PDB file of C-alpha atoms in Angstrom:
ATOM      1  CA  THR B 207      -3.399 -15.620  18.229  1.00 70.00           C
ATOM      2  CA  ALA B 208      -3.373 -13.181  15.341  1.00 81.00           C
ATOM      3  CA  ARG B 209      -6.503 -11.148  14.725  1.00 93.00           C
ATOM      4  CA  HIS B 210      -5.313  -9.897  11.383  1.00 94.00           C
ATOM      5  CA  ALA B 211      -4.521 -11.501   8.047  1.00 94.00           C
ATOM      6  CA  PHE B 212      -2.597 -11.011   4.809  1.00 94.00           C
ATOM      7  CA  ALA B 213      -3.113 -12.438   1.335  1.00 93.00           C
ATOM      8  CA  ILE B 214      -1.198 -12.276  -1.925  1.00 89.00           C
ATOM      9  CA  LEU B 215      -3.618 -11.853  -4.810  1.00 89.00           C
ATOM     10  CA  MET B 216      -3.201 -13.351  -8.275  1.00 88.00           C
ATOM     11  CA  ASP B 217      -1.966  -9.964  -9.579  1.00 88.00           C
ATOM     12  CA  CYS B 218       0.795  -9.997  -6.882  1.00 84.00           C
ATOM     13  CA  ALA B 219      -0.903  -7.336  -4.775  1.00 88.00           C
ATOM     14  CA  LEU B 220      -0.501  -7.792  -1.027  1.00 91.00           C
ATOM     15  CA  VAL B 221      -3.640  -7.051   0.992  1.00 94.00           C
ATOM     16  CA  ALA B 222      -4.280  -6.978   4.733  1.00 94.00           C
ATOM     17  CA  TRP B 223      -7.255  -6.687   7.061  1.00 95.00           C
ATOM     18  CA  GLY B 224      -8.195  -7.098  10.715  1.00 94.00           C
ATOM     19  CA  ARG B 225      -6.870  -5.668  13.957  1.00 91.00           C
ATOM     20  CA  ASN B 226      -4.323  -2.874  13.529  1.00 90.00           C
ATOM     21  CA  ASP B 227      -3.794  -1.434  17.023  1.00 87.00           C
ATOM     22  CA  LYS B 228      -0.011  -1.972  16.849  1.00 86.00           C
ATOM     23  CA  ASN B 229       0.210  -1.039  13.128  1.00 86.00           C
ATOM     24  CA  GLN B 230       0.724  -4.742  12.385  1.00 89.00           C
ATOM     25  CA  LEU B 231      -0.930  -4.287   8.974  1.00 90.00           C
ATOM     26  CA  GLY B 232       1.675  -1.801   7.755  1.00 86.00           C
ATOM     27  CA  LEU B 233      -1.043   0.679   6.833  1.00 84.00           C
ATOM     28  CA  SER B 234      -1.277   4.330   7.799  1.00 74.00           C
ATOM     29  CA  GLN B 235      -4.546   3.777   9.701  1.00 69.00           C
ATOM     30  CA  ASN B 236      -2.798   2.891  12.970  1.00 69.00           C
ATOM     31  CA  GLY B 237      -5.254   1.820  15.638  1.00 78.00           C
ATOM     32  CA  GLU B 238      -8.172   1.330  13.290  1.00 81.00           C
ATOM     33  CA  LYS B 239      -9.633  -2.100  12.579  1.00 89.00           C
ATOM     34  CA  ILE B 240      -9.628  -2.665   8.819  1.00 91.00           C
ATOM     35  CA  CYS B 241     -12.691  -4.690   7.801  1.00 93.00           C
ATOM     36  CA  THR B 242     -12.010  -5.076   4.080  1.00 94.00           C
ATOM     37  CA  PRO B 243      -8.818  -6.268   2.364  1.00 95.00           C
ATOM     38  CA  THR B 244      -6.654  -3.179   1.782  1.00 93.00           C
ATOM     39  CA  GLN B 245      -3.554  -3.070  -0.410  1.00 93.00           C
ATOM     40  CA  VAL B 246      -0.245  -2.775   1.449  1.00 91.00           C
ATOM     41  CA  SER B 247       2.342  -0.683  -0.379  1.00 86.00           C
ATOM     42  CA  THR B 248       4.918  -0.194   2.383  1.00 82.00           C
ATOM     43  CA  LEU B 249       7.078  -3.260   1.714  1.00 82.00           C
ATOM     44  CA  PRO B 250      10.854  -2.758   1.336  1.00 78.00           C
ATOM     45  CA  HIS B 251      10.909  -5.218  -1.621  1.00 83.00           C
ATOM     46  CA  ASN B 252       8.576  -6.320  -4.416  1.00 86.00           C
ATOM     47  CA  VAL B 253       5.674  -8.577  -3.471  1.00 88.00           C
ATOM     48  CA  SER B 254       6.883 -11.005  -6.165  1.00 89.00           C
ATOM     49  CA  ASP B 255      10.019 -11.506  -4.003  1.00 91.00           C
ATOM     50  CA  LEU B 256       7.930 -12.465  -0.965  1.00 90.00           C
ATOM     51  CA  VAL B 257       8.483 -16.063   0.181  1.00 90.00           C
ATOM     52  CA  GLN B 258       6.385 -16.155   3.346  1.00 92.00           C
ATOM     53  CA  ILE B 259       4.367 -13.849   5.554  1.00 91.00           C
ATOM     54  CA  VAL B 260       3.422 -14.812   9.123  1.00 93.00           C
ATOM     55  CA  CYS B 261       0.994 -13.070  11.468  1.00 93.00           C
ATOM     56  CA  GLY B 262       1.429 -13.121  15.242  1.00 90.00           C
ATOM     57  CA  GLY B 263      -0.651 -11.555  17.988  1.00 86.00           C
ATOM     58  CA  ASN B 264       0.712  -8.024  17.571  1.00 87.00           C
ATOM     59  CA  HIS B 265       3.123  -8.324  14.675  1.00 89.00           C
ATOM     60  CA  THR B 266       3.665  -9.505  11.120  1.00 90.00           C
ATOM     61  CA  VAL B 267       6.915 -10.813   9.628  1.00 92.00           C
ATOM     62  CA  ALA B 268       7.682 -11.112   5.915  1.00 91.00           C
ATOM     63  CA  LEU B 269      10.498 -13.245   4.488  1.00 93.00           C
ATOM     64  CA  PHE B 270      11.918 -12.306   1.087  1.00 92.00           C
ATOM     65  CA  LYS B 271      13.884 -14.370  -1.446  1.00 93.00           C
ATOM     66  CA  ASN B 272      17.141 -12.588  -0.541  1.00 94.00           C
ATOM     67  CA  GLY B 273      16.765 -13.719   3.098  1.00 94.00           C
ATOM     68  CA  SER B 274      15.754 -10.355   4.505  1.00 93.00           C
ATOM     69  CA  VAL B 275      12.809 -10.033   6.884  1.00 91.00           C
TER      70      VAL B 275
END
């Protein structure tokens, strides 16, 4: 069960919050629990190219329009 979450906002910003002990949020605060939605800017592609994002127990996977993950 994932204890972290992601959301794409109306302005195409990607935000994340929750458990981050394995850096599953993609934020620089490795190990710290993030209690408020925080913008993620470490994606290899534009958020507008994001098709799906899935959270697992200790990981997060993003699928982009070009098929890359």
